[in-house]
mmCIF file of C-alpha atoms in Angstrom:
data_model
loop_
_atom_site.group_PDB
_atom_site.id
_atom_site.type_symbol
_atom_site.label_atom_id
_atom_site.label_comp_id
_atom_site.label_asym_id
_atom_site.label_seq_id
_atom_site.Cartn_x
_atom_site.Cartn_y
_atom_site.Cartn_z
ATOM 1 C CA MET A 1 53.551 63.113 58.246
ATOM 2 C CA ALA A 2 50.798 61.137 56.575
ATOM 3 C CA PHE A 3 48.219 58.932 58.262
ATOM 4 C CA SER A 4 45.671 56.489 56.919
ATOM 5 C CA ILE A 5 42.398 55.102 58.244
ATOM 6 C CA LYS A 6 41.309 51.538 57.612
ATOM 7 C CA ILE A 7 37.754 50.320 58.244
ATOM 8 C CA ASN A 8 37.408 46.643 59.149
ATOM 9 C CA GLY A 9 34.635 44.374 60.387
ATOM 10 C CA ILE A 10 31.812 45.300 58.087
ATOM 11 C CA ASP A 11 31.315 41.819 56.655
ATOM 12 C CA LYS A 12 27.820 42.171 55.221
ATOM 13 C CA LEU A 13 28.690 45.466 53.597
ATOM 14 C CA GLN A 14 31.904 44.018 52.164
ATOM 15 C CA LYS A 15 30.041 41.089 50.602
ATOM 16 C CA ARG A 16 27.557 43.423 48.927
ATOM 17 C CA LEU A 17 30.343 45.707 47.790
ATOM 18 C CA ARG A 18 32.200 42.778 46.182
ATOM 19 C CA ARG A 19 29.093 41.859 44.191
ATOM 20 C CA LEU A 20 28.965 45.303 42.628
ATOM 21 C CA GLY A 21 31.066 46.120 39.590
ATOM 22 C CA ASP A 22 34.708 47.112 39.894
ATOM 23 C CA GLN A 23 34.151 50.693 38.758
ATOM 24 C CA VAL A 24 31.293 51.165 41.233
ATOM 25 C CA GLN A 25 33.504 49.795 44.022
ATOM 26 C CA LYS A 26 36.266 52.234 43.114
ATOM 27 C CA ASP A 27 33.904 55.208 42.994
ATOM 28 C CA ILE A 28 32.345 54.370 46.364
ATOM 29 C CA ALA A 29 35.720 53.757 47.999
ATOM 30 C CA LYS A 30 37.079 57.017 46.573
ATOM 31 C CA LYS A 31 34.148 58.975 48.029
ATOM 32 C CA ALA A 32 34.472 57.295 51.426
ATOM 33 C CA THR A 33 38.224 57.715 51.872
ATOM 34 C CA GLY A 34 38.025 61.243 50.498
ATOM 35 C CA ARG A 35 35.379 62.250 53.026
ATOM 36 C CA GLY A 36 37.401 60.834 55.932
ATOM 37 C CA ALA A 37 40.610 62.493 54.740
ATOM 38 C CA ALA A 38 38.849 65.845 54.288
ATOM 39 C CA ILE A 39 37.783 65.850 57.936
ATOM 40 C CA ILE A 40 41.339 65.228 59.121
ATOM 41 C CA ARG A 41 42.744 67.768 56.620
ATOM 42 C CA ASP A 42 40.425 70.489 57.889
ATOM 43 C CA GLU A 43 41.368 69.771 61.498
ATOM 44 C CA ALA A 44 45.094 69.852 60.630
ATOM 45 C CA ARG A 45 44.614 73.219 58.910
ATOM 46 C CA ASN A 46 42.905 74.571 62.020
ATOM 47 C CA LYS A 47 45.590 73.206 64.368
ATOM 48 C CA ALA A 48 48.588 74.314 62.290
ATOM 49 C CA TYR A 49 50.813 76.835 64.030
ATOM 50 C CA LYS A 50 50.514 80.407 62.813
ATOM 51 C CA ALA A 51 53.560 82.578 63.379
ATOM 52 C CA PRO A 52 52.792 85.788 65.253
ATOM 53 C CA GLU A 53 54.360 87.891 62.484
ATOM 54 C CA PRO A 54 55.942 87.412 59.041
ATOM 55 C CA TYR A 55 59.332 85.684 59.091
ATOM 56 C CA ARG A 56 62.208 85.133 56.692
ATOM 57 C CA VAL A 57 63.237 81.889 55.039
ATOM 58 C CA TYR A 58 66.626 81.522 53.371
ATOM 59 C CA ASN A 59 66.965 79.029 50.527
ATOM 60 C CA SER A 60 69.737 78.117 48.158
ATOM 61 C CA ASP A 61 69.200 79.589 44.714
ATOM 62 C CA GLY A 62 71.028 76.741 42.961
ATOM 63 C CA LYS A 63 73.877 78.989 41.845
ATOM 64 C CA GLY A 64 75.833 79.027 45.085
ATOM 65 C CA GLY A 65 73.942 81.942 46.589
ATOM 66 C CA LYS A 66 70.976 82.311 48.875
ATOM 67 C CA THR A 67 67.570 83.863 48.443
ATOM 68 C CA CYS A 68 65.512 85.399 51.223
ATOM 69 C CA THR A 69 61.721 85.177 51.177
ATOM 70 C CA VAL A 70 59.306 86.687 53.658
ATOM 71 C CA VAL A 71 56.711 84.126 54.745
ATOM 72 C CA GLN A 72 53.281 85.286 55.880
ATOM 73 C CA PRO A 73 51.700 83.731 59.002
ATOM 74 C CA GLY A 74 49.521 80.686 58.242
ATOM 75 C CA HIS A 75 51.667 79.481 55.316
ATOM 76 C CA VAL A 76 51.864 75.913 56.638
ATOM 77 C CA GLY A 77 48.136 75.652 57.398
ATOM 78 C CA ARG A 78 47.223 76.805 53.908
ATOM 79 C CA SER A 79 49.553 74.167 52.457
ATOM 80 C CA VAL A 80 47.906 71.179 54.221
ATOM 81 C CA ILE A 81 46.292 69.067 51.508
ATOM 82 C CA MET A 82 44.801 65.651 50.950
ATOM 83 C CA LYS A 83 45.773 63.649 47.923
ATOM 84 C CA ARG A 84 44.647 60.400 46.410
ATOM 85 C CA ILE A 85 47.336 57.767 46.048
ATOM 86 C CA PRO A 86 47.514 56.246 42.537
ATOM 87 C CA ALA A 87 46.682 52.575 42.066
ATOM 88 C CA SER A 88 50.324 51.697 41.385
ATOM 89 C CA GLU A 89 51.225 52.718 44.956
ATOM 90 C CA ARG A 90 48.196 51.355 46.852
ATOM 91 C CA TYR A 91 49.188 47.670 46.910
ATOM 92 C CA GLY A 92 45.781 45.985 46.878
ATOM 93 C CA LEU A 93 43.716 48.751 48.448
ATOM 94 C CA THR A 94 40.713 49.996 46.514
ATOM 95 C CA SER A 95 41.259 53.637 47.479
ATOM 96 C CA LYS A 96 43.679 55.573 49.622
ATOM 97 C CA HIS A 97 43.867 59.265 50.498
ATOM 98 C CA VAL A 98 46.714 60.876 52.420
ATOM 99 C CA VAL A 99 46.739 64.133 54.377
ATOM 100 C CA THR A 100 50.087 65.876 54.042
ATOM 101 C CA VAL A 101 51.742 69.240 53.545
ATOM 102 C CA SER A 102 52.278 70.299 49.935
ATOM 103 C CA ASN A 103 55.551 71.812 48.874
ATOM 104 C CA SER A 104 54.082 73.803 46.022
ATOM 105 C CA LYS A 105 50.830 75.316 47.305
ATOM 106 C CA GLU A 106 52.085 78.911 47.408
ATOM 107 C CA ILE A 107 55.248 80.969 47.376
ATOM 108 C CA PRO A 108 57.660 80.456 49.100
ATOM 109 C CA LYS A 109 58.268 76.829 48.313
ATOM 110 C CA GLY A 110 59.310 74.573 51.150
ATOM 111 C CA ALA A 111 56.170 74.426 53.300
ATOM 112 C CA ARG A 112 56.854 70.725 53.893
ATOM 113 C CA GLN A 113 60.232 71.476 55.477
ATOM 114 C CA ILE A 114 58.781 74.318 57.544
ATOM 115 C CA ALA A 115 55.958 72.000 58.687
ATOM 116 C CA THR A 116 58.533 69.453 59.845
ATOM 117 C CA PHE A 117 60.314 72.127 61.857
ATOM 118 C CA VAL A 118 57.024 73.248 63.404
ATOM 119 C CA GLU A 119 55.730 69.719 64.107
ATOM 120 C CA TYR A 120 58.893 68.508 65.838
ATOM 121 C CA GLY A 121 60.249 71.803 67.202
ATOM 122 C CA ILE A 122 63.462 71.868 65.167
ATOM 123 C CA ASN A 123 65.064 75.342 65.420
ATOM 124 C CA MET A 124 62.183 76.465 67.645
ATOM 125 C CA PRO A 125 61.910 76.910 71.417
ATOM 126 C CA GLN A 126 59.144 74.286 71.522
ATOM 127 C CA PRO A 127 57.317 72.010 69.084
ATOM 128 C CA HIS A 128 53.815 72.823 67.838
ATOM 129 C CA PRO A 129 52.469 69.471 66.606
ATOM 130 C CA PHE A 130 49.393 69.667 64.424
ATOM 131 C CA MET A 131 49.236 66.579 62.183
ATOM 132 C CA ARG A 132 49.164 63.892 64.871
ATOM 133 C CA PRO A 133 46.743 65.778 67.154
ATOM 134 C CA ALA A 134 44.443 66.377 64.169
ATOM 135 C CA TYR A 135 44.446 62.652 63.425
ATOM 136 C CA ASP A 136 43.920 61.702 67.065
ATOM 137 C CA ASN A 137 41.070 64.192 67.552
ATOM 138 C CA LYS A 138 39.153 63.447 64.351
ATOM 139 C CA ARG A 139 39.889 59.813 63.516
ATOM 140 C CA GLY A 140 36.610 58.584 65.039
ATOM 141 C CA GLU A 141 34.604 61.200 63.187
ATOM 142 C CA ALA A 142 36.461 60.389 59.957
ATOM 143 C CA LYS A 143 35.745 56.656 60.338
ATOM 144 C CA LYS A 144 32.059 57.351 60.973
ATOM 145 C CA ALA A 145 31.827 59.634 57.939
ATOM 146 C CA ALA A 146 33.593 57.105 55.699
ATOM 147 C CA THR A 147 31.400 54.265 56.959
ATOM 148 C CA LYS A 148 28.268 56.339 56.426
ATOM 149 C CA ILE A 149 29.283 57.093 52.839
ATOM 150 C CA LEU A 150 30.040 53.406 52.234
ATOM 151 C CA MET A 151 26.692 52.286 53.600
ATOM 152 C CA THR A 152 24.574 54.861 51.787
ATOM 153 C CA GLU A 153 26.349 54.433 48.464
ATOM 154 C CA VAL A 154 26.228 50.615 48.598
ATOM 155 C CA ARG A 155 22.521 50.723 49.461
ATOM 156 C CA LYS A 156 21.911 53.158 46.620
ATOM 157 C CA GLU A 157 23.787 50.990 44.105
ATOM 158 C CA TRP A 158 22.223 47.782 45.441
ATOM 159 C CA LYS A 159 18.732 49.155 44.785
ATOM 160 C CA LYS A 160 19.515 49.888 41.123
#
């Protein structure tokens, strides 16, 4: 459930960016992709389904038994995060952020599995998608914010 945004067609800006140092390029790209991902993350948190009341989740305890945990409403929304992908996994991209659901944000563990059930309606009367609608609703705003950061930061560095 991760999406990425790619900005193309900014030739003049790209030429100026290439002339700057590698570290400056990385810093600017990190700021730009981070700003775009933060907008989509916030929208996904707002759109995430909140159960009407606390519910129980049963997990294996690793010893052949099961544990029962009571989950408070809003658990999935609080577990939506953005993370920066390390250079070893970016394959030629300067910077990449991903919006996803963390498995370890709070107790109980397993928010990622619960988010999958909610998003696609598994074991539920109907699905409650939140990741794709968040991306669809805010992708234009995220692109504009990332482009604005790119332009202002390149101009700032170019003047130095």
